[in-house]
mmCIF file of C-alpha atoms (C1' of nucleotides) in Angstrom:
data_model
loop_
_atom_site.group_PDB
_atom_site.id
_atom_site.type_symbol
_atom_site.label_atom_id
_atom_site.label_comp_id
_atom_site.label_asym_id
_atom_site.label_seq_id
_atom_site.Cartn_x
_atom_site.Cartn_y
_atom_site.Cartn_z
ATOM 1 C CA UNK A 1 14.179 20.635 26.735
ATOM 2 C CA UNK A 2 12.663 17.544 26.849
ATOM 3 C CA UNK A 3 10.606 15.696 23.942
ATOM 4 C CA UNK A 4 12.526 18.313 21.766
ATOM 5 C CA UNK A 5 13.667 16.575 18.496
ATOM 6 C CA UNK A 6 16.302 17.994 15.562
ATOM 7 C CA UNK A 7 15.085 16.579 12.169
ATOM 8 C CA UNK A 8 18.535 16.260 10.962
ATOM 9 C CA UNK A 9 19.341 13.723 14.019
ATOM 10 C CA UNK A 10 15.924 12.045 13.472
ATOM 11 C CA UNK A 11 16.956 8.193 11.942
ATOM 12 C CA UNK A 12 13.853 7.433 10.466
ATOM 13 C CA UNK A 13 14.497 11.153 8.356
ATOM 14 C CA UNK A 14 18.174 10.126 7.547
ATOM 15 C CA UNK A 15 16.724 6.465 6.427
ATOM 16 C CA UNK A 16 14.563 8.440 4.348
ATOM 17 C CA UNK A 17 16.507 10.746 2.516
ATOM 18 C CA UNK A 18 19.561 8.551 2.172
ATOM 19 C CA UNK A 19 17.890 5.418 0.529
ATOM 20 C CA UNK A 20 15.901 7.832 -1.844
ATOM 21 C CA UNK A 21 18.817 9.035 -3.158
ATOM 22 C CA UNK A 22 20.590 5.824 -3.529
ATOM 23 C CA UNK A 23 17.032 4.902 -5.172
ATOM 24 C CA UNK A 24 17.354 7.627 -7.141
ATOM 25 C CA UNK A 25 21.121 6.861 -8.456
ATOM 26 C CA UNK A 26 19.445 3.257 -9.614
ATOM 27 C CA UNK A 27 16.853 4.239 -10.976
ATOM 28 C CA UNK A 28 17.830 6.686 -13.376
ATOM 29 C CA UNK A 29 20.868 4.282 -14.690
ATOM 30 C CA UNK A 30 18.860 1.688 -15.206
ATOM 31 C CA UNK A 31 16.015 3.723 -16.675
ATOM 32 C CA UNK A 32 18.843 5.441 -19.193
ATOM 33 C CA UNK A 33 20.734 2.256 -19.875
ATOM 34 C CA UNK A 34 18.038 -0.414 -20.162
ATOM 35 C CA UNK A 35 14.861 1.407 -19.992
ATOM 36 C CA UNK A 36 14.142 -0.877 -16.481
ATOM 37 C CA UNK A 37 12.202 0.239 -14.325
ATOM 38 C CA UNK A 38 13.242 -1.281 -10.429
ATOM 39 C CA UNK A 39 10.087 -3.654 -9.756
ATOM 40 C CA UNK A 40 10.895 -4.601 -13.595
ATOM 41 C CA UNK A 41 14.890 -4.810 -12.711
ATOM 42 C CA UNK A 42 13.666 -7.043 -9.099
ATOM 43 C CA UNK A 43 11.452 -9.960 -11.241
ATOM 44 C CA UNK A 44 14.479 -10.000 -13.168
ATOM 45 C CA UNK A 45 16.991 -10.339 -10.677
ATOM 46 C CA UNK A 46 14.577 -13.277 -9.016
ATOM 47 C CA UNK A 47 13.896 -14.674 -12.369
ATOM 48 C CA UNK A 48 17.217 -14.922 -12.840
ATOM 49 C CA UNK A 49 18.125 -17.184 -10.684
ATOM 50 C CA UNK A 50 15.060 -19.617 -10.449
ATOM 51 C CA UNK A 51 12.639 -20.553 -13.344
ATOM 52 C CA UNK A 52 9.238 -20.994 -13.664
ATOM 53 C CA UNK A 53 7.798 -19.110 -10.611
ATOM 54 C CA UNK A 54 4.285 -17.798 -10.173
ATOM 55 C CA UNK A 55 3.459 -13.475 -9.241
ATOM 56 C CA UNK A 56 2.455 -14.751 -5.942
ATOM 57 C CA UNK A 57 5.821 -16.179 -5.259
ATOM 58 C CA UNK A 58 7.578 -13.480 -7.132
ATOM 59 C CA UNK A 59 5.231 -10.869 -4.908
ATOM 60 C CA UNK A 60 7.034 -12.266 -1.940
ATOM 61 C CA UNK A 61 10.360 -12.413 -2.946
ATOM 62 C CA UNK A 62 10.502 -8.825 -3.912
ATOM 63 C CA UNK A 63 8.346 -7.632 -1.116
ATOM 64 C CA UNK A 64 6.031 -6.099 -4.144
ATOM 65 C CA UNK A 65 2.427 -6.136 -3.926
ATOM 66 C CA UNK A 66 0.362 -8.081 -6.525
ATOM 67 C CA UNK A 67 -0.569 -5.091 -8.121
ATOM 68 C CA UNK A 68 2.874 -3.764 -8.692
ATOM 69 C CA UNK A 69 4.312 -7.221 -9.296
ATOM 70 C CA UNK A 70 1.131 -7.499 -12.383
ATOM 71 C CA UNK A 71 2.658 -4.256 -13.542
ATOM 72 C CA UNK A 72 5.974 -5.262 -14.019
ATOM 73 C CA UNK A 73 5.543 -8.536 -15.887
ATOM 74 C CA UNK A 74 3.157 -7.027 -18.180
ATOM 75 C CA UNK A 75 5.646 -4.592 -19.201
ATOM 76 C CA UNK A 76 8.429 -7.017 -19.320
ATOM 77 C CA UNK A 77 6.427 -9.715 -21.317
ATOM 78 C CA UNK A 78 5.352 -7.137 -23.684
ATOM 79 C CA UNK A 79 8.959 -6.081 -24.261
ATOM 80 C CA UNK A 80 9.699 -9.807 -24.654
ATOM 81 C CA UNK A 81 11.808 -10.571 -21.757
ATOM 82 C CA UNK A 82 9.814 -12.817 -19.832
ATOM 83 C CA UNK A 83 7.337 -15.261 -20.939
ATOM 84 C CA UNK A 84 4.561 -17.183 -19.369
ATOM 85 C CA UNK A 85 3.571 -20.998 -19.454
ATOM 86 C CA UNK A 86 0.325 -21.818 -17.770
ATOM 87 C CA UNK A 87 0.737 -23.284 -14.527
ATOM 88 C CA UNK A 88 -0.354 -26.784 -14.242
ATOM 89 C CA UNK A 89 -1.484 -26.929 -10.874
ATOM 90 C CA UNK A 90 -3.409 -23.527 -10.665
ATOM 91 C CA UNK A 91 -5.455 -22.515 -14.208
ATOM 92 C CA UNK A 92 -5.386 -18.827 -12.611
ATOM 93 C CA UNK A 93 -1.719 -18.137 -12.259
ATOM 94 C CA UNK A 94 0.753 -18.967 -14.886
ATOM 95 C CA UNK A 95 4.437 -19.385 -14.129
ATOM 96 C CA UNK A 96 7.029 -17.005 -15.488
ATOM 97 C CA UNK A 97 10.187 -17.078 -16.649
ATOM 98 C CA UNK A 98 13.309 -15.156 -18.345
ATOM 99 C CA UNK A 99 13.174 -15.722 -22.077
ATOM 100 C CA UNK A 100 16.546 -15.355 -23.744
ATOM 101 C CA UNK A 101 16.074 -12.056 -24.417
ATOM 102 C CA UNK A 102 15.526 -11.645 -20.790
ATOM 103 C CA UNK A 103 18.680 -13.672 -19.723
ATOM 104 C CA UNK A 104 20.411 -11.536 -22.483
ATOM 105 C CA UNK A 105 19.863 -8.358 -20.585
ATOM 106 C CA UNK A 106 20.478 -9.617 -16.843
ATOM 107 C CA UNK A 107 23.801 -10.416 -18.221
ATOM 108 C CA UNK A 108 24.253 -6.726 -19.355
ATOM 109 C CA UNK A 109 22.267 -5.566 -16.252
ATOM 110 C CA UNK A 110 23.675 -7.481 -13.556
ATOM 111 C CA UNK A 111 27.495 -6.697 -13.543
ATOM 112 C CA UNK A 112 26.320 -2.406 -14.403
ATOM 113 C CA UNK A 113 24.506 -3.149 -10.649
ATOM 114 C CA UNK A 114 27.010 -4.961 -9.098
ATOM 115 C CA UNK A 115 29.101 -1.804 -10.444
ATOM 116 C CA UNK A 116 27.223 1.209 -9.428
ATOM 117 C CA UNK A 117 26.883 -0.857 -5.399
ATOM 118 C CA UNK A 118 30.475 -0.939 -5.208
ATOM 119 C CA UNK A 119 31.040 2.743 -6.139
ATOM 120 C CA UNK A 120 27.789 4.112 -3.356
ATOM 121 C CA UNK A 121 29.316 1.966 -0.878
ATOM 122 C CA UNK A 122 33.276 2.789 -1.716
ATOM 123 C CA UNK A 123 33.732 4.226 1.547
ATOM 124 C CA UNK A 124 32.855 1.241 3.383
ATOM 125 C CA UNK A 125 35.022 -1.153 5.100
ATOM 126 C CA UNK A 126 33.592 -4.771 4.092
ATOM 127 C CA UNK A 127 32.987 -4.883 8.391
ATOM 128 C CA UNK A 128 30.799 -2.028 8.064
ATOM 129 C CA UNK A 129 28.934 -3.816 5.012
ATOM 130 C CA UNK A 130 28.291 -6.553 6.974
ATOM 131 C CA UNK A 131 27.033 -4.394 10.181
ATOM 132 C CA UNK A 132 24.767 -2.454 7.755
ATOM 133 C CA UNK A 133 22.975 -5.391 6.114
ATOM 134 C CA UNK A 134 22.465 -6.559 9.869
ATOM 135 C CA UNK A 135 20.883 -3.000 11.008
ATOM 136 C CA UNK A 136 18.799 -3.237 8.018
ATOM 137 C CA UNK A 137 17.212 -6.862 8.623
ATOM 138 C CA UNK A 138 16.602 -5.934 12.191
ATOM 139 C CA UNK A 139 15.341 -2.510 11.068
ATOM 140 C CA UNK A 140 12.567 -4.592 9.086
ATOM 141 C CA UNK A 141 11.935 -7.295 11.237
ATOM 142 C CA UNK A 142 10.738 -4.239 13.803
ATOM 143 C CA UNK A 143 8.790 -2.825 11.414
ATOM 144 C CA UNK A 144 6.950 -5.859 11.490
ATOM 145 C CA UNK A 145 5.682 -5.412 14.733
ATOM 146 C CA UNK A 146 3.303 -2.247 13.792
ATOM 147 C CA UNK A 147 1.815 -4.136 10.338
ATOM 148 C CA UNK A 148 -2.409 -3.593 10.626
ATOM 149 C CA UNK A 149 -2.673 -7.458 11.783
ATOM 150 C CA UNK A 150 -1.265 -10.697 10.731
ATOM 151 C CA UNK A 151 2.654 -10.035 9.383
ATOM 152 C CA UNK B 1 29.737 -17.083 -12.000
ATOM 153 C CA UNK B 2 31.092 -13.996 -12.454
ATOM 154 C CA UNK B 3 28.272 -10.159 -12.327
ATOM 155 C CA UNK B 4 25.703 -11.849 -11.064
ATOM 156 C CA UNK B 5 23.780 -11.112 -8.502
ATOM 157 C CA UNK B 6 21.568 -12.190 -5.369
ATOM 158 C CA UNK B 7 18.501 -9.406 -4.767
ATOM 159 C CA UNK B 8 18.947 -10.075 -1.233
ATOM 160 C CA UNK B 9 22.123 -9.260 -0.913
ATOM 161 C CA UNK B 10 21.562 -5.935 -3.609
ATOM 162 C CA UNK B 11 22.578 -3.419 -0.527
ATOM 163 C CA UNK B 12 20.072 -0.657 -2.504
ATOM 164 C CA UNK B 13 17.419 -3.037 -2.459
ATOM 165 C CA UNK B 14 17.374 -3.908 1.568
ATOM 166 C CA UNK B 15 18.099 -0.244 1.774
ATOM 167 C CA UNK B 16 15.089 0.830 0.081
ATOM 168 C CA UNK B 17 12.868 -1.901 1.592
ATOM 169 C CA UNK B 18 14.125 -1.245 5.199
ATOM 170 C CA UNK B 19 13.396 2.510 4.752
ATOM 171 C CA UNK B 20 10.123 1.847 2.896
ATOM 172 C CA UNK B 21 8.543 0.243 5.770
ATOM 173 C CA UNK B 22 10.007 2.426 8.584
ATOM 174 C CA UNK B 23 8.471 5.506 6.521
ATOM 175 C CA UNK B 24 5.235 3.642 6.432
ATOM 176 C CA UNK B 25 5.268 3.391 9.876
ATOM 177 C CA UNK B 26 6.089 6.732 10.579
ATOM 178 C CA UNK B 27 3.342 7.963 7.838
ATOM 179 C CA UNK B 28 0.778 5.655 9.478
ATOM 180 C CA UNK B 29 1.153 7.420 13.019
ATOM 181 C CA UNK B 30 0.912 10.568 12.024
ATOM 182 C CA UNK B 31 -1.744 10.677 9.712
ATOM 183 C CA UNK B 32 -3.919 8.515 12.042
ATOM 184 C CA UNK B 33 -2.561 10.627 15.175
ATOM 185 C CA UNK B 34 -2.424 14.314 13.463
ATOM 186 C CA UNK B 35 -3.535 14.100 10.277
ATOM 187 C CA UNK B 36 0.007 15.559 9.409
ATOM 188 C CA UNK B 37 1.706 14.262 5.955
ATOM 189 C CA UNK B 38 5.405 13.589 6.299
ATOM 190 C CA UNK B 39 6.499 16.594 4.079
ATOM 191 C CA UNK B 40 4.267 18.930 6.316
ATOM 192 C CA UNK B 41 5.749 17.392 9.404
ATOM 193 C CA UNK B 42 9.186 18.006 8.378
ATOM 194 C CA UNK B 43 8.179 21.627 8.149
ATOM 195 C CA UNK B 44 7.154 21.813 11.351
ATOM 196 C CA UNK B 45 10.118 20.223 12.691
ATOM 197 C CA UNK B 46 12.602 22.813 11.183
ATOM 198 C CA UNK B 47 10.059 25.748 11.810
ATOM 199 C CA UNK B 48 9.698 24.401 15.331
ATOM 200 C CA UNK B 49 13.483 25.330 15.861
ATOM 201 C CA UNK B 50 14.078 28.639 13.531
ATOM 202 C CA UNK B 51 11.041 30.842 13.408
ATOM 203 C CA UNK B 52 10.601 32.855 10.133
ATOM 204 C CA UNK B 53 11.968 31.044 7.486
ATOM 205 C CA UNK B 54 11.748 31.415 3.356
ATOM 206 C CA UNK B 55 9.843 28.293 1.729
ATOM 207 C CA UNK B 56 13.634 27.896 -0.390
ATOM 208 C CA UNK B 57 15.260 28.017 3.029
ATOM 209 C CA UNK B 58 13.038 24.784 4.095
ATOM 210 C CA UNK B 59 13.434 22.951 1.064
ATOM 211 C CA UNK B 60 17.269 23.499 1.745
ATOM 212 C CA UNK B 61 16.666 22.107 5.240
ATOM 213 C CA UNK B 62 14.426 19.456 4.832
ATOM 214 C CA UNK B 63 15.827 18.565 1.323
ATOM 215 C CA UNK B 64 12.568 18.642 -0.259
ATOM 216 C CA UNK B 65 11.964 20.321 -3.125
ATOM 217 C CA UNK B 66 10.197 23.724 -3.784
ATOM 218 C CA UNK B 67 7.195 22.135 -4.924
ATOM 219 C CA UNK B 68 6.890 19.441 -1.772
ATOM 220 C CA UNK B 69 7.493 22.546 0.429
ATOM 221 C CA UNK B 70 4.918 24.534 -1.452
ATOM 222 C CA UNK B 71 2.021 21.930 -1.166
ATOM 223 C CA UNK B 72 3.171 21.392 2.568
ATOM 224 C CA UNK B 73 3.525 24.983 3.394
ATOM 225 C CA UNK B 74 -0.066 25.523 1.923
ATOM 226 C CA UNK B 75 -1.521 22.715 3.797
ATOM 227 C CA UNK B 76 -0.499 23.709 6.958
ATOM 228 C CA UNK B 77 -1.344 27.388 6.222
ATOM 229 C CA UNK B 78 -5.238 26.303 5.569
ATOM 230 C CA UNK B 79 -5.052 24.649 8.435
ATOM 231 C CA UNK B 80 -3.949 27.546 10.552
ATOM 232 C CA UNK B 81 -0.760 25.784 12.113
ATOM 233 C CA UNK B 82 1.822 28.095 10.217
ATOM 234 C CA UNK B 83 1.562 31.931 9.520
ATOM 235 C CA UNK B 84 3.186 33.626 6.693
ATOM 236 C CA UNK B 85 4.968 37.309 6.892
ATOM 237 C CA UNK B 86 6.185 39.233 4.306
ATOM 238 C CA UNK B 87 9.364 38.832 3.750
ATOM 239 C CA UNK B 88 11.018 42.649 3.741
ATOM 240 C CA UNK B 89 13.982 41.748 2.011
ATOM 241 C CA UNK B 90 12.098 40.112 -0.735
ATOM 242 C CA UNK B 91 8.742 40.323 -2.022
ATOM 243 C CA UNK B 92 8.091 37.230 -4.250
ATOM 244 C CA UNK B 93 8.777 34.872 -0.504
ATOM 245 C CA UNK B 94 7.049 34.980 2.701
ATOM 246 C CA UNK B 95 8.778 34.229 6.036
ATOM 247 C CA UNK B 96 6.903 31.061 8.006
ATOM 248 C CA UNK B 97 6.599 30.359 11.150
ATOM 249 C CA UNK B 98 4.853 28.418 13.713
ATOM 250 C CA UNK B 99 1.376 29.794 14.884
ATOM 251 C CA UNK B 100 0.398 28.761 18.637
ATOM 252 C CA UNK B 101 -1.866 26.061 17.369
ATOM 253 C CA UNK B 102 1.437 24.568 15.440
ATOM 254 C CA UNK B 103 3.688 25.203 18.459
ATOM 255 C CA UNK B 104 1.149 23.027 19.973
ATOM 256 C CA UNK B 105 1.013 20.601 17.610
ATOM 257 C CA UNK B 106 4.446 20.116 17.432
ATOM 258 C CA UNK B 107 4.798 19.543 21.519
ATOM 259 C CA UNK B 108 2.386 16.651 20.737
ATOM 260 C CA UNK B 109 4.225 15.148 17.878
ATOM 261 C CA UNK B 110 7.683 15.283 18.493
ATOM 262 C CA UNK B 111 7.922 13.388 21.595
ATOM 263 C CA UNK B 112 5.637 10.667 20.190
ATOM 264 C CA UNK B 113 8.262 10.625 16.960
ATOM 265 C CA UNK B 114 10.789 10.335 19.359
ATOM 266 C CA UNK B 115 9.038 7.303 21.173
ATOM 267 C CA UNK B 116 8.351 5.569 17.829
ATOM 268 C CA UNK B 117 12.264 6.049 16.544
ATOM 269 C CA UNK B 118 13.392 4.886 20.201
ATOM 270 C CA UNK B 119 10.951 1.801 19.711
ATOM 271 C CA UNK B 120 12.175 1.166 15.893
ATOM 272 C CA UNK B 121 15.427 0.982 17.194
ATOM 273 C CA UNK B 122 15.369 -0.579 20.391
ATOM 274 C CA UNK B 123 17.414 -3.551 19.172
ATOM 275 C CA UNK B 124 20.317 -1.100 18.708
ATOM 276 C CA UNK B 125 23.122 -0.218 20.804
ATOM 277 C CA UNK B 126 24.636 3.051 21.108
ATOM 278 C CA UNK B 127 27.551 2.431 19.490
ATOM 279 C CA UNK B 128 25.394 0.899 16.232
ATOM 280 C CA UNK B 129 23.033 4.100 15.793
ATOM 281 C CA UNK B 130 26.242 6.529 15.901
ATOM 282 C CA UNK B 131 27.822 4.176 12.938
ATOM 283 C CA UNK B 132 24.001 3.863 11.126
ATOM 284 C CA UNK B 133 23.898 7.752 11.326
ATOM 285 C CA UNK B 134 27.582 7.704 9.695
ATOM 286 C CA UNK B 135 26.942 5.603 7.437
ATOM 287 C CA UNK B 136 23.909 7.272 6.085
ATOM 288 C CA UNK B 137 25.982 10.606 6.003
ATOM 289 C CA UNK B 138 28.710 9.197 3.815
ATOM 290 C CA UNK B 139 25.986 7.269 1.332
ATOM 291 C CA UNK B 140 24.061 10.780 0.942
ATOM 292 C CA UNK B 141 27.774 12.026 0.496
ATOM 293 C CA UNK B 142 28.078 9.008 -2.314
ATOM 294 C CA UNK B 143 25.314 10.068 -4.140
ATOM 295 C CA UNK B 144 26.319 13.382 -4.647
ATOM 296 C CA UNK B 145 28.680 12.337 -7.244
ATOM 297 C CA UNK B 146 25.985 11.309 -9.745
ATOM 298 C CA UNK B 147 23.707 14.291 -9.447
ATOM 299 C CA UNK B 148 23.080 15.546 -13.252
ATOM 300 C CA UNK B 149 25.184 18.499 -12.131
ATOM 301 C CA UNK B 150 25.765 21.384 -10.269
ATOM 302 C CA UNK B 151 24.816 19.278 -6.976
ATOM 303 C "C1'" DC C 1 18.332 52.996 -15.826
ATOM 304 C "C1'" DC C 2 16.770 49.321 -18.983
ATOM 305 C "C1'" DG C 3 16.808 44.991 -21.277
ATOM 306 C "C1'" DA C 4 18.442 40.135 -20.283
ATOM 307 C "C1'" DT C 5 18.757 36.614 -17.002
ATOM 308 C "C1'" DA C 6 17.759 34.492 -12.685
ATOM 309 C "C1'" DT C 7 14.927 33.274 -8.630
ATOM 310 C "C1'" DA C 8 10.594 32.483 -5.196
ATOM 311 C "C1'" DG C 9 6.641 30.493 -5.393
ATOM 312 C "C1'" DT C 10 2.416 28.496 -7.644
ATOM 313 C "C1'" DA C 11 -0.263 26.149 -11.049
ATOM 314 C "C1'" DA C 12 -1.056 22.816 -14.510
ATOM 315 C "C1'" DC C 13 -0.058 18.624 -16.363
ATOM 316 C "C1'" DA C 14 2.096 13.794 -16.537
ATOM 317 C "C1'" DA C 15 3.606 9.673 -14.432
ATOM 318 C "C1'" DA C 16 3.704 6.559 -10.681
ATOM 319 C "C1'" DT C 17 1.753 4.310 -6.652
ATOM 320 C "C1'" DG C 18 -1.843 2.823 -3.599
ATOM 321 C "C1'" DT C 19 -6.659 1.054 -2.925
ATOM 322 C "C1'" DA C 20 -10.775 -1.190 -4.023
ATOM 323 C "C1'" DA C 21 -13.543 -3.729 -7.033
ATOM 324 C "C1'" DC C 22 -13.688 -7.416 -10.029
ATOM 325 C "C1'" DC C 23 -13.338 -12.021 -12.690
ATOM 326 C "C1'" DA C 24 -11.864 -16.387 -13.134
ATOM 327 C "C1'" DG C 25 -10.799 -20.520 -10.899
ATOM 328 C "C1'" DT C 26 -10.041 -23.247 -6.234
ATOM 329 C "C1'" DT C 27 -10.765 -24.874 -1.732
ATOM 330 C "C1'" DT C 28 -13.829 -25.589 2.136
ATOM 331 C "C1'" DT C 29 -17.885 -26.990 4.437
ATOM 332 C "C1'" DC C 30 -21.813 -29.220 5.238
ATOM 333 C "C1'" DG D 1 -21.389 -31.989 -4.741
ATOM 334 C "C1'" DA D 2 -23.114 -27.362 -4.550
ATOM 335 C "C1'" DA D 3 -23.038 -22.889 -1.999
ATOM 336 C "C1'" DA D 4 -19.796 -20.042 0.534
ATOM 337 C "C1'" DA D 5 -15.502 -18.353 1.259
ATOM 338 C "C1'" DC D 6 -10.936 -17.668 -0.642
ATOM 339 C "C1'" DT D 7 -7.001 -16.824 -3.862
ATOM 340 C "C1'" DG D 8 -4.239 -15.336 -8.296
ATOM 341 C "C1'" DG D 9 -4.311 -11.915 -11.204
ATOM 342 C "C1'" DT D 10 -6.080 -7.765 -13.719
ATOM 343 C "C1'" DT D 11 -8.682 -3.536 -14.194
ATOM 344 C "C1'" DA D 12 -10.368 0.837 -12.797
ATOM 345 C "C1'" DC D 13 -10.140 4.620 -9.885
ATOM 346 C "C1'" DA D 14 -8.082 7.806 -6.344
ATOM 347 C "C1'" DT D 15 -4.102 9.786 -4.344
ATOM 348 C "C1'" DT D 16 0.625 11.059 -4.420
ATOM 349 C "C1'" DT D 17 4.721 12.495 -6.584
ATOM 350 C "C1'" DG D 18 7.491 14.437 -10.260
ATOM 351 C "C1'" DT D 19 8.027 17.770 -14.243
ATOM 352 C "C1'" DT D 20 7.203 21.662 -16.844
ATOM 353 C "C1'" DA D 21 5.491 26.048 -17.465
ATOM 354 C "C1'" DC D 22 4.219 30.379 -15.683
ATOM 355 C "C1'" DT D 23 3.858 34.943 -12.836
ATOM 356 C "C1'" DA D 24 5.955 38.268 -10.194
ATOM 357 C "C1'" DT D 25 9.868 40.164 -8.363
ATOM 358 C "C1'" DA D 26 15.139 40.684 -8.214
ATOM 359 C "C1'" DT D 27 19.612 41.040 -9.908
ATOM 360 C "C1'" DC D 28 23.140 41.719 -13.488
ATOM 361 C "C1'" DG D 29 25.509 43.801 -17.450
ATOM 362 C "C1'" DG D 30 26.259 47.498 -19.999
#
DNA sequence: CCGATATAGTAACAAATGTAACCAGTTTTC
DNA sequence: GAAAACTGGTTACATTTGTTACTATATCGG
């Protein structure tokens, strides 16, 4: 039967319904232990280990949009964890980083991810790790191919 | 520096962004090919295999829950591409199934799915998609173990 | 049987995400 | 050096998704 598919043997359905899950397991720890949300938890994590960078850049390295990535500081400036400093070279952007508050809670955040990553992936021989994280960069890059124009 | 941790490297976080974009490429060619929603094509995936079928049965299948399956089931109903029977044993359900025109829908999708997953994953060997599809078996599996209970 | 509890499905509401319009401020072009 | 085109960021609106509550039927316990 030809053309015939099985949802349960379709990948892109598998993808699916394994990283939500995984998504899932994040999101409600870090909602219940923090009260992070992920984009907020992902400007973190990049804030974390370089100071002083502007949404754009932060957009970019968390594959957010602008709109999401707005979202997020907002809601972690108001809570006091990041602040802004204008940004000398562009008046429209300002460049943010972790206030100590902010530092404070990566350093209770961090290890709890670090954590709950070993335990989803217990099963896993550090060779199939490694093969994973491959599949998954190749999985994007072909995604790439099918963006509306200009990738 | 002991707990910390590169976002890169954060195996949820490729996860998540590797699946986001492959469902947003999957979402893209069916909306713009079918006008078919991913939660309503999943229905007609499982339908297309086991005619007459309880909405709990297809949340079961699909692992969506009964609300996604009820909007879904609904949608494709107004649109004529799935019948519902009453269902003798049980008169709060209905047993779907495929009309023609969703039999015929379906013999149009499905082998275009099946191109775009064989294109996705063209840079993968054999051997890689039988470990990916492990692998994703065993990290549903993983989650499991946090569900708030009664999984 | 008959009241208590559970289940199939829908509806109504809340929260999140995506999209488009907008307001500075910046660069380009002539 | 000013008008046009562009960019960083926010706001406002539309769409999607999740959650809770509800209606009708089924099942369970006595």
């Amino acid at each position: 039967m030809p053309g015939t598919l099985h949802l349960d043997g379709f990948l892109p359905y598998r993808l699916s319904i394994a990283s939500n899950r995984v998504s899932n397991v994040i999101a409600t720890a870090y909602q219940s232990l923090f009260g992070l949300r992920i984009a907020e938890w992902r400007l973190i994590a990049v804030l974390a280990e370089s100071d002083g960078m502007s949404q754009q850049a932060l957009g970019i390295a968390t594959r957010m949009d602008k709109v999401m990535v707005s979202r997020a500081a907002t809601a972690l400036h108001d809570r006091g964890l990041v602040q802004r400093a204008p940004n000398p070279a562009d008046q429209r952007s300002h460049l943010l980083s972790l206030s100590k508050a902010g530092q404070d809670l990566y350093e209770q955040v961090s290890p709890k991810a670090l954590a709950l990553e070993r335990q989803l992936f217990s099963g896993f021989s550090a060779e199939e790790v490694r093969q994973l994280r491959s599949m998954l960069e190749r999985l994007e890059e072909a995604t790439a191919a099918f963006e509306p124009q200009q990738g």
